[in-house]
């Protein structure tokens, strides 16, 4: 078995002291690769640097909607430059967050559109953050023709109907820790509904640790708990789920995995 954590933030300060142990535990838990996701320019730079040093790590570069109000003139040009580095497999995370509203919504939308255009010009898939902004996310994806590069609705938080609309646009759905929470009836329905060739798994570490680690710092090794829950919901085995989600991740992000420990 070889799972891929398609979304983690290993540049977070909470991993500064024990990243080696975290990566070792991931490997021991059957994680063959991790996509380390940037959320602003400094973290994107660190993701690229870390991926160059660690075989199991891939990188993305992008600016989270929280940062939309702080983005300078040169930010997109810098992102483009970074995206040309080796092992950058997607643009993001990008999107809309109407829950926290750390940045005005019009600025979030503008930044989201600009990053989709950049991804299209680079032919890279996108990683989309959507919190309480389902309709506007879908509208912007559609208006910008984002399906030409495709991508994933990460840490999916909508219901079954919204999932089906994202799938119809050609997007993948990624499930994270919340699918293991006891009150996640909508996500359970989503886990059952997503076709096997469109499903991805992630931790979003250090956030949103799955049951039974809920409340702790999340880390890629805990992906197994997400996989077990999703497999149960789909009446399949973890091995089968692992096979298809790993295949999906390799295909979408064009991952070249060397020295596969799970093989
Ligand atoms: Ni994230």
PDB file of C-alpha atoms and ligand atoms in Angstrom:
ATOM      1  CA  UNK A   1       0.000   0.000   0.000  1.00  0.00           C
ATOM      2  CA  UNK A   2       1.236   3.498  -0.832  1.00  0.00           C
ATOM      3  CA  UNK A   3      -0.912   6.492   0.047  1.00  0.00           C
ATOM      4  CA  UNK A   4      -0.209  10.026  -1.105  1.00  0.00           C
ATOM      5  CA  UNK A   5      -0.966  13.000   1.129  1.00  0.00           C
ATOM      6  CA  UNK A   6      -2.065  15.505  -1.514  1.00  0.00           C
ATOM      7  CA  UNK A   7      -2.178  18.505   0.822  1.00  0.00           C
ATOM      8  CA  UNK A   8       0.041  19.295   3.798  1.00  0.00           C
ATOM      9  CA  UNK A   9       1.738  22.403   5.147  1.00  0.00           C
ATOM     10  CA  UNK A  10       5.066  21.078   6.380  1.00  0.00           C
ATOM     11  CA  UNK A  11       6.594  24.557   6.281  1.00  0.00           C
ATOM     12  CA  UNK A  12       4.402  25.441   9.247  1.00  0.00           C
ATOM     13  CA  UNK A  13       6.297  26.413  12.408  1.00  0.00           C
ATOM     14  CA  UNK A  14       4.732  23.479  14.213  1.00  0.00           C
ATOM     15  CA  UNK A  15       6.997  21.168  12.183  1.00  0.00           C
ATOM     16  CA  UNK A  16      10.161  23.198  12.642  1.00  0.00           C
ATOM     17  CA  UNK A  17      11.552  21.041  15.415  1.00  0.00           C
ATOM     18  CA  UNK A  18      10.785  17.498  14.286  1.00  0.00           C
ATOM     19  CA  UNK A  19      10.261  17.385  10.528  1.00  0.00           C
ATOM     20  CA  UNK A  20      12.623  14.414  10.176  1.00  0.00           C
ATOM     21  CA  UNK A  21      10.554  12.351  12.604  1.00  0.00           C
ATOM     22  CA  UNK A  22       7.314  13.484  10.948  1.00  0.00           C
ATOM     23  CA  UNK A  23       8.551  12.316   7.533  1.00  0.00           C
ATOM     24  CA  UNK A  24       9.800   9.049   8.983  1.00  0.00           C
ATOM     25  CA  UNK A  25       6.441   8.346  10.631  1.00  0.00           C
ATOM     26  CA  UNK A  26       4.729   9.133   7.322  1.00  0.00           C
ATOM     27  CA  UNK A  27       6.912   6.631   5.504  1.00  0.00           C
ATOM     28  CA  UNK A  28       6.293   4.005   8.179  1.00  0.00           C
ATOM     29  CA  UNK A  29       2.540   4.563   7.801  1.00  0.00           C
ATOM     30  CA  UNK A  30       2.613   3.801   4.082  1.00  0.00           C
ATOM     31  CA  UNK A  31       2.753   7.361   2.743  1.00  0.00           C
ATOM     32  CA  UNK A  32       4.863   7.301  -0.415  1.00  0.00           C
ATOM     33  CA  UNK A  33       4.689  11.010  -1.257  1.00  0.00           C
ATOM     34  CA  UNK A  34       3.393  14.296   0.075  1.00  0.00           C
ATOM     35  CA  UNK A  35       2.406  17.495  -1.666  1.00  0.00           C
ATOM     36  CA  UNK A  36       3.609  20.397   0.412  1.00  0.00           C
ATOM     37  CA  UNK A  37       1.328  23.346  -0.290  1.00  0.00           C
ATOM     38  CA  UNK A  38       2.331  27.025  -0.314  1.00  0.00           C
ATOM     39  CA  UNK A  39      -0.093  29.696   0.918  1.00  0.00           C
ATOM     40  CA  UNK A  40       1.945  32.885   0.406  1.00  0.00           C
ATOM     41  CA  UNK A  41       5.256  33.821  -1.210  1.00  0.00           C
ATOM     42  CA  UNK A  42       7.557  32.896   1.702  1.00  0.00           C
ATOM     43  CA  UNK A  43       5.885  29.510   2.282  1.00  0.00           C
ATOM     44  CA  UNK A  44       5.852  28.809  -1.470  1.00  0.00           C
ATOM     45  CA  UNK A  45       9.586  29.511  -1.579  1.00  0.00           C
ATOM     46  CA  UNK A  46      10.133  27.153   1.369  1.00  0.00           C
ATOM     47  CA  UNK A  47       8.009  24.431  -0.251  1.00  0.00           C
ATOM     48  CA  UNK A  48      10.188  24.578  -3.374  1.00  0.00           C
ATOM     49  CA  UNK A  49      13.397  24.479  -1.334  1.00  0.00           C
ATOM     50  CA  UNK A  50      12.196  21.572   0.794  1.00  0.00           C
ATOM     51  CA  UNK A  51      11.081  19.536  -2.228  1.00  0.00           C
ATOM     52  CA  UNK A  52      14.553  19.917  -3.710  1.00  0.00           C
ATOM     53  CA  UNK A  53      16.034  18.279  -0.607  1.00  0.00           C
ATOM     54  CA  UNK A  54      13.470  15.569   0.119  1.00  0.00           C
ATOM     55  CA  UNK A  55      12.600  12.864  -2.330  1.00  0.00           C
ATOM     56  CA  UNK A  56       9.120  12.228  -0.880  1.00  0.00           C
ATOM     57  CA  UNK A  57       8.071  15.876  -1.107  1.00  0.00           C
ATOM     58  CA  UNK A  58       6.524  17.756  -3.993  1.00  0.00           C
ATOM     59  CA  UNK A  59       5.690  21.458  -3.896  1.00  0.00           C
ATOM     60  CA  UNK A  60       2.966  23.875  -4.912  1.00  0.00           C
ATOM     61  CA  UNK A  61       3.139  27.644  -5.021  1.00  0.00           C
ATOM     62  CA  UNK A  62       0.208  29.924  -4.424  1.00  0.00           C
ATOM     63  CA  UNK A  63      -1.419  32.635  -2.365  1.00  0.00           C
ATOM     64  CA  UNK A  64      -4.263  31.847   0.023  1.00  0.00           C
ATOM     65  CA  UNK A  65      -7.331  34.129  -0.079  1.00  0.00           C
ATOM     66  CA  UNK A  66      -6.524  35.238   3.489  1.00  0.00           C
ATOM     67  CA  UNK A  67      -3.504  37.064   2.055  1.00  0.00           C
ATOM     68  CA  UNK A  68      -5.346  38.796  -0.805  1.00  0.00           C
ATOM     69  CA  UNK A  69      -5.208  42.248   0.768  1.00  0.00           C
ATOM     70  CA  UNK A  70      -1.428  42.051   1.298  1.00  0.00           C
ATOM     71  CA  UNK A  71      -0.445  40.958  -2.201  1.00  0.00           C
ATOM     72  CA  UNK A  72       1.903  43.374  -3.962  1.00  0.00           C
ATOM     73  CA  UNK A  73       2.284  44.230  -7.641  1.00  0.00           C
ATOM     74  CA  UNK A  74       5.072  41.753  -8.226  1.00  0.00           C
ATOM     75  CA  UNK A  75       3.537  38.790  -6.423  1.00  0.00           C
ATOM     76  CA  UNK A  76       2.182  37.010  -9.485  1.00  0.00           C
ATOM     77  CA  UNK A  77       5.429  37.452 -11.396  1.00  0.00           C
ATOM     78  CA  UNK A  78       7.280  35.973  -8.425  1.00  0.00           C
ATOM     79  CA  UNK A  79       4.852  33.061  -8.260  1.00  0.00           C
ATOM     80  CA  UNK A  80       5.424  32.390 -11.943  1.00  0.00           C
ATOM     81  CA  UNK A  81       9.176  32.356 -11.400  1.00  0.00           C
ATOM     82  CA  UNK A  82       8.824  29.951  -8.470  1.00  0.00           C
ATOM     83  CA  UNK A  83       6.448  27.718 -10.408  1.00  0.00           C
ATOM     84  CA  UNK A  84       9.183  27.075 -12.949  1.00  0.00           C
ATOM     85  CA  UNK A  85      11.348  25.405 -10.289  1.00  0.00           C
ATOM     86  CA  UNK A  86      11.595  21.660 -10.220  1.00  0.00           C
ATOM     87  CA  UNK A  87       8.973  19.549  -8.429  1.00  0.00           C
ATOM     88  CA  UNK A  88       6.254  22.225  -8.486  1.00  0.00           C
ATOM     89  CA  UNK A  89       3.193  20.170  -9.385  1.00  0.00           C
ATOM     90  CA  UNK A  90       0.306  22.640  -8.985  1.00  0.00           C
ATOM     91  CA  UNK A  91      -0.646  26.240  -8.366  1.00  0.00           C
ATOM     92  CA  UNK A  92      -2.351  26.998  -5.053  1.00  0.00           C
ATOM     93  CA  UNK A  93      -3.668  27.035  -2.643  1.00  0.00           C
ATOM     94  CA  UNK A  94      -5.951  29.676  -4.031  1.00  0.00           C
ATOM     95  CA  UNK A  95      -9.639  30.378  -3.716  1.00  0.00           C
ATOM     96  CA  UNK A  96     -12.196  32.119  -1.538  1.00  0.00           C
ATOM     97  CA  UNK A  97     -12.747  32.189   2.215  1.00  0.00           C
ATOM     98  CA  UNK A  98     -16.011  33.876   3.216  1.00  0.00           C
ATOM     99  CA  UNK A  99     -15.885  32.387   6.704  1.00  0.00           C
ATOM    100  CA  UNK A 100     -12.949  34.344   8.075  1.00  0.00           C
ATOM    101  CA  UNK A 101     -13.026  37.185   5.511  1.00  0.00           C
ATOM    102  CA  UNK A 102      -9.435  38.125   6.407  1.00  0.00           C
ATOM    103  CA  UNK A 103      -9.348  39.982   3.083  1.00  0.00           C
ATOM    104  CA  UNK A 104     -12.200  41.811   1.289  1.00  0.00           C
ATOM    105  CA  UNK A 105     -14.161  39.509  -0.989  1.00  0.00           C
ATOM    106  CA  UNK A 106     -13.555  41.493  -4.180  1.00  0.00           C
ATOM    107  CA  UNK A 107      -9.787  41.264  -3.637  1.00  0.00           C
ATOM    108  CA  UNK A 108     -10.050  37.522  -2.941  1.00  0.00           C
ATOM    109  CA  UNK A 109     -11.953  37.039  -6.185  1.00  0.00           C
ATOM    110  CA  UNK A 110      -9.470  39.084  -8.210  1.00  0.00           C
ATOM    111  CA  UNK A 111      -6.489  37.156  -6.807  1.00  0.00           C
ATOM    112  CA  UNK A 112      -8.254  33.840  -7.419  1.00  0.00           C
ATOM    113  CA  UNK A 113      -8.890  34.778 -11.065  1.00  0.00           C
ATOM    114  CA  UNK A 114      -5.308  35.938 -11.605  1.00  0.00           C
ATOM    115  CA  UNK A 115      -3.910  32.700 -10.198  1.00  0.00           C
ATOM    116  CA  UNK A 116      -6.198  30.586 -12.376  1.00  0.00           C
ATOM    117  CA  UNK A 117      -4.936  32.526 -15.415  1.00  0.00           C
ATOM    118  CA  UNK A 118      -1.349  31.963 -14.307  1.00  0.00           C
ATOM    119  CA  UNK A 119      -1.980  28.232 -13.848  1.00  0.00           C
ATOM    120  CA  UNK A 120      -3.448  28.048 -17.339  1.00  0.00           C
ATOM    121  CA  UNK A 121      -0.449  29.833 -18.822  1.00  0.00           C
ATOM    122  CA  UNK A 122       1.822  27.323 -17.042  1.00  0.00           C
ATOM    123  CA  UNK A 123      -0.427  24.300 -17.742  1.00  0.00           C
ATOM    124  CA  UNK A 124      -0.503  23.407 -14.035  1.00  0.00           C
ATOM    125  CA  UNK A 125      -3.535  22.047 -12.167  1.00  0.00           C
ATOM    126  CA  UNK A 126      -4.929  24.171  -9.331  1.00  0.00           C
ATOM    127  CA  UNK A 127      -5.583  23.505  -5.646  1.00  0.00           C
ATOM    128  CA  UNK A 128      -8.732  25.310  -4.575  1.00  0.00           C
ATOM    129  CA  UNK A 129      -9.606  26.469  -1.063  1.00  0.00           C
ATOM    130  CA  UNK A 130     -13.338  27.058  -0.594  1.00  0.00           C
ATOM    131  CA  UNK A 131     -14.833  28.006   2.740  1.00  0.00           C
ATOM    132  CA  UNK A 132     -18.459  29.141   2.723  1.00  0.00           C
ATOM    133  CA  UNK A 133     -18.021  30.422  -0.834  1.00  0.00           C
ATOM    134  CA  UNK A 134     -19.331  27.531  -2.920  1.00  0.00           C
ATOM    135  CA  UNK A 135     -21.347  29.473  -5.509  1.00  0.00           C
ATOM    136  CA  UNK A 136     -18.694  32.108  -6.176  1.00  0.00           C
ATOM    137  CA  UNK A 137     -15.944  29.468  -6.397  1.00  0.00           C
ATOM    138  CA  UNK A 138     -17.893  27.542  -8.997  1.00  0.00           C
ATOM    139  CA  UNK A 139     -18.771  30.696 -10.945  1.00  0.00           C
ATOM    140  CA  UNK A 140     -15.143  31.814 -11.099  1.00  0.00           C
ATOM    141  CA  UNK A 141     -13.871  28.344 -12.047  1.00  0.00           C
ATOM    142  CA  UNK A 142     -16.405  28.295 -14.861  1.00  0.00           C
ATOM    143  CA  UNK A 143     -15.875  31.881 -16.060  1.00  0.00           C
ATOM    144  CA  UNK A 144     -12.088  31.482 -16.110  1.00  0.00           C
ATOM    145  CA  UNK A 145     -12.222  28.160 -17.956  1.00  0.00           C
ATOM    146  CA  UNK A 146     -10.276  26.491 -15.145  1.00  0.00           C
ATOM    147  CA  UNK A 147     -11.311  23.029 -16.342  1.00  0.00           C
ATOM    148  CA  UNK A 148      -8.663  23.234 -19.069  1.00  0.00           C
ATOM    149  CA  UNK A 149      -6.023  22.660 -16.364  1.00  0.00           C
ATOM    150  CA  UNK A 150      -8.290  20.947 -13.812  1.00  0.00           C
ATOM    151  CA  UNK A 151      -7.434  20.496 -10.185  1.00  0.00           C
ATOM    152  CA  UNK A 152      -8.962  19.741  -6.852  1.00  0.00           C
ATOM    153  CA  UNK A 153     -11.400  21.166  -4.346  1.00  0.00           C
ATOM    154  CA  UNK A 154      -9.183  20.570  -1.337  1.00  0.00           C
ATOM    155  CA  UNK A 155     -10.520  19.683   2.117  1.00  0.00           C
ATOM    156  CA  UNK A 156     -13.924  19.534   0.499  1.00  0.00           C
ATOM    157  CA  UNK A 157     -16.605  21.073   2.713  1.00  0.00           C
ATOM    158  CA  UNK A 158     -19.724  21.126   0.555  1.00  0.00           C
ATOM    159  CA  UNK A 159     -22.607  18.693   0.287  1.00  0.00           C
ATOM    160  CA  UNK A 160     -23.210  15.918  -2.239  1.00  0.00           C
ATOM    161  CA  UNK A 161     -24.976  18.198  -4.700  1.00  0.00           C
ATOM    162  CA  UNK A 162     -22.118  20.710  -4.748  1.00  0.00           C
ATOM    163  CA  UNK A 163     -19.629  17.863  -5.170  1.00  0.00           C
ATOM    164  CA  UNK A 164     -21.519  16.648  -8.223  1.00  0.00           C
ATOM    165  CA  UNK A 165     -21.421  20.150  -9.728  1.00  0.00           C
ATOM    166  CA  UNK A 166     -17.638  20.373  -9.180  1.00  0.00           C
ATOM    167  CA  UNK A 167     -17.200  16.915 -10.701  1.00  0.00           C
ATOM    168  CA  UNK A 168     -19.281  17.946 -13.715  1.00  0.00           C
ATOM    169  CA  UNK A 169     -16.757  20.724 -14.277  1.00  0.00           C
ATOM    170  CA  UNK A 170     -13.995  18.108 -14.320  1.00  0.00           C
ATOM    171  CA  UNK A 171     -12.582  18.756 -10.867  1.00  0.00           C
ATOM    172  CA  UNK A 172     -11.340  16.256  -8.314  1.00  0.00           C
ATOM    173  CA  UNK A 173     -12.623  16.127  -4.738  1.00  0.00           C
ATOM    174  CA  UNK A 174     -10.180  15.734  -1.856  1.00  0.00           C
ATOM    175  CA  UNK A 175     -11.302  14.540   1.568  1.00  0.00           C
ATOM    176  CA  UNK A 176      -9.498  15.365   4.804  1.00  0.00           C
ATOM    177  CA  UNK A 177      -9.924  14.904   8.574  1.00  0.00           C
ATOM    178  CA  UNK A 178     -13.464  16.337   8.834  1.00  0.00           C
ATOM    179  CA  UNK A 179     -14.885  13.241   7.090  1.00  0.00           C
ATOM    180  CA  UNK A 180     -14.001  11.322  10.280  1.00  0.00           C
ATOM    181  CA  UNK A 181     -15.888  13.703  12.580  1.00  0.00           C
ATOM    182  CA  UNK A 182     -19.122  12.318  14.000  1.00  0.00           C
ATOM    183  CA  UNK A 183     -21.270  15.214  12.721  1.00  0.00           C
ATOM    184  CA  UNK A 184     -20.090  14.944   9.104  1.00  0.00           C
ATOM    185  CA  UNK A 185     -23.201  13.526   7.453  1.00  0.00           C
ATOM    186  CA  UNK A 186     -22.768  15.682   4.308  1.00  0.00           C
ATOM    187  CA  UNK A 187     -19.171  14.548   3.886  1.00  0.00           C
ATOM    188  CA  UNK A 188     -20.155  10.915   4.336  1.00  0.00           C
ATOM    189  CA  UNK A 189     -22.579  11.322   1.433  1.00  0.00           C
ATOM    190  CA  UNK A 190     -19.821  12.992  -0.601  1.00  0.00           C
ATOM    191  CA  UNK A 191     -17.389  10.162   0.179  1.00  0.00           C
ATOM    192  CA  UNK A 192     -19.923   7.687  -1.178  1.00  0.00           C
ATOM    193  CA  UNK A 193     -20.774   9.705  -4.291  1.00  0.00           C
ATOM    194  CA  UNK A 194     -17.394  10.664  -5.772  1.00  0.00           C
ATOM    195  CA  UNK A 195     -16.367   8.343  -8.639  1.00  0.00           C
ATOM    196  CA  UNK A 196     -13.236   6.291  -7.948  1.00  0.00           C
ATOM    197  CA  UNK A 197     -11.213   8.158 -10.570  1.00  0.00           C
ATOM    198  CA  UNK A 198     -11.908  11.609  -9.080  1.00  0.00           C
ATOM    199  CA  UNK A 199     -11.175  11.066  -5.391  1.00  0.00           C
ATOM    200  CA  UNK A 200      -8.083  12.270  -3.523  1.00  0.00           C
ATOM    201  CA  UNK A 201      -7.020  12.101   0.125  1.00  0.00           C
ATOM    202  CA  UNK A 202      -5.149  14.644   2.225  1.00  0.00           C
ATOM    203  CA  UNK A 203      -4.399  15.654   5.789  1.00  0.00           C
ATOM    204  CA  UNK A 204      -4.164  19.493   5.487  1.00  0.00           C
ATOM    205  CA  UNK A 205      -1.615  19.052   8.296  1.00  0.00           C
ATOM    206  CA  UNK A 206      -1.054  20.678  10.757  1.00  0.00           C
ATOM    207  CA  UNK A 207      -4.787  21.484  10.738  1.00  0.00           C
ATOM    208  CA  UNK A 208      -7.890  19.335  11.232  1.00  0.00           C
ATOM    209  CA  UNK A 209      -6.444  16.107  12.603  1.00  0.00           C
ATOM    210  CA  UNK A 210      -8.774  13.155  12.003  1.00  0.00           C
ATOM    211  CA  UNK A 211     -10.390  11.103  14.766  1.00  0.00           C
ATOM    212  CA  UNK A 212      -8.792   9.659  16.967  1.00  0.00           C
ATOM    213  CA  UNK A 213      -6.182  12.460  16.885  1.00  0.00           C
ATOM    214  CA  UNK A 214      -8.714  15.293  16.762  1.00  0.00           C
ATOM    215  CA  UNK A 215      -7.415  18.434  18.476  1.00  0.00           C
ATOM    216  CA  UNK A 216      -3.764  17.440  18.149  1.00  0.00           C
ATOM    217  CA  UNK A 217      -1.253  18.710  15.599  1.00  0.00           C
ATOM    218  CA  UNK A 218      -2.104  16.867  12.392  1.00  0.00           C
ATOM    219  CA  UNK A 219       0.644  15.146  10.363  1.00  0.00           C
ATOM    220  CA  UNK A 220       0.829  13.050   7.173  1.00  0.00           C
ATOM    221  CA  UNK A 221       1.030   9.737   9.079  1.00  0.00           C
ATOM    222  CA  UNK A 222      -2.564  10.332  10.201  1.00  0.00           C
ATOM    223  CA  UNK A 223      -3.744  10.049   6.583  1.00  0.00           C
ATOM    224  CA  UNK A 224      -4.353   6.386   7.281  1.00  0.00           C
ATOM    225  CA  UNK A 225      -7.209   7.346   9.643  1.00  0.00           C
ATOM    226  CA  UNK A 226      -8.839   9.384   6.856  1.00  0.00           C
ATOM    227  CA  UNK A 227      -8.337   6.518   4.402  1.00  0.00           C
ATOM    228  CA  UNK A 228      -9.863   3.976   6.787  1.00  0.00           C
ATOM    229  CA  UNK A 229     -12.976   6.110   7.296  1.00  0.00           C
ATOM    230  CA  UNK A 230     -13.433   6.840   3.572  1.00  0.00           C
ATOM    231  CA  UNK A 231     -12.888   3.170   2.693  1.00  0.00           C
ATOM    232  CA  UNK A 232     -15.561   2.152   5.215  1.00  0.00           C
ATOM    233  CA  UNK A 233     -18.009   4.716   3.795  1.00  0.00           C
ATOM    234  CA  UNK A 234     -17.394   3.395   0.268  1.00  0.00           C
ATOM    235  CA  UNK A 235     -17.614  -0.252   1.396  1.00  0.00           C
ATOM    236  CA  UNK A 236     -14.156  -0.946   0.060  1.00  0.00           C
ATOM    237  CA  UNK A 237     -10.781  -1.823   1.543  1.00  0.00           C
ATOM    238  CA  UNK A 238      -8.039   0.636   2.460  1.00  0.00           C
ATOM    239  CA  UNK A 239      -5.786  -1.144  -0.062  1.00  0.00           C
ATOM    240  CA  UNK A 240      -8.234  -0.646  -2.906  1.00  0.00           C
ATOM    241  CA  UNK A 241      -8.903   2.967  -1.926  1.00  0.00           C
ATOM    242  CA  UNK A 242      -5.177   3.573  -1.655  1.00  0.00           C
ATOM    243  CA  UNK A 243      -4.589   2.142  -5.121  1.00  0.00           C
ATOM    244  CA  UNK A 244      -7.151   4.356  -6.819  1.00  0.00           C
ATOM    245  CA  UNK A 245      -6.468   7.598  -4.926  1.00  0.00           C
ATOM    246  CA  UNK A 246      -2.713   7.216  -5.420  1.00  0.00           C
ATOM    247  CA  UNK A 247      -3.246   6.624  -9.125  1.00  0.00           C
ATOM    248  CA  UNK A 248      -5.466   9.730  -9.288  1.00  0.00           C
ATOM    249  CA  UNK A 249      -2.880  11.883  -7.514  1.00  0.00           C
ATOM    250  CA  UNK A 250      -0.066  10.662  -9.776  1.00  0.00           C
ATOM    251  CA  UNK A 251      -2.127  11.407 -12.844  1.00  0.00           C
ATOM    252  CA  UNK A 252      -3.500  14.814 -11.843  1.00  0.00           C
ATOM    253  CA  UNK A 253      -0.185  16.159 -10.530  1.00  0.00           C
ATOM    254  CA  UNK A 254       2.044  14.162 -12.910  1.00  0.00           C
ATOM    255  CA  UNK A 255       4.084  12.868  -9.980  1.00  0.00           C
ATOM    256  CA  UNK A 256       7.255  10.970 -10.633  1.00  0.00           C
ATOM    257  CA  UNK A 257       7.847   8.946  -7.510  1.00  0.00           C
ATOM    258  CA  UNK A 258      11.248   7.382  -7.064  1.00  0.00           C
ATOM    259  CA  UNK A 259      12.265   4.707  -4.601  1.00  0.00           C
ATOM    260  CA  UNK A 260       8.690   3.782  -3.750  1.00  0.00           C
ATOM    261  CA  UNK A 261       8.918   2.325  -0.253  1.00  0.00           C
ATOM    262  CA  UNK A 262       5.401   0.938  -0.447  1.00  0.00           C
ATOM    263  CA  UNK A 263       6.106  -1.244  -3.467  1.00  0.00           C
TER     264      UNK A 263
HETATM  265 NI1  LIG B   1      -4.328  24.062   3.209  1.00  0.00          NI
END
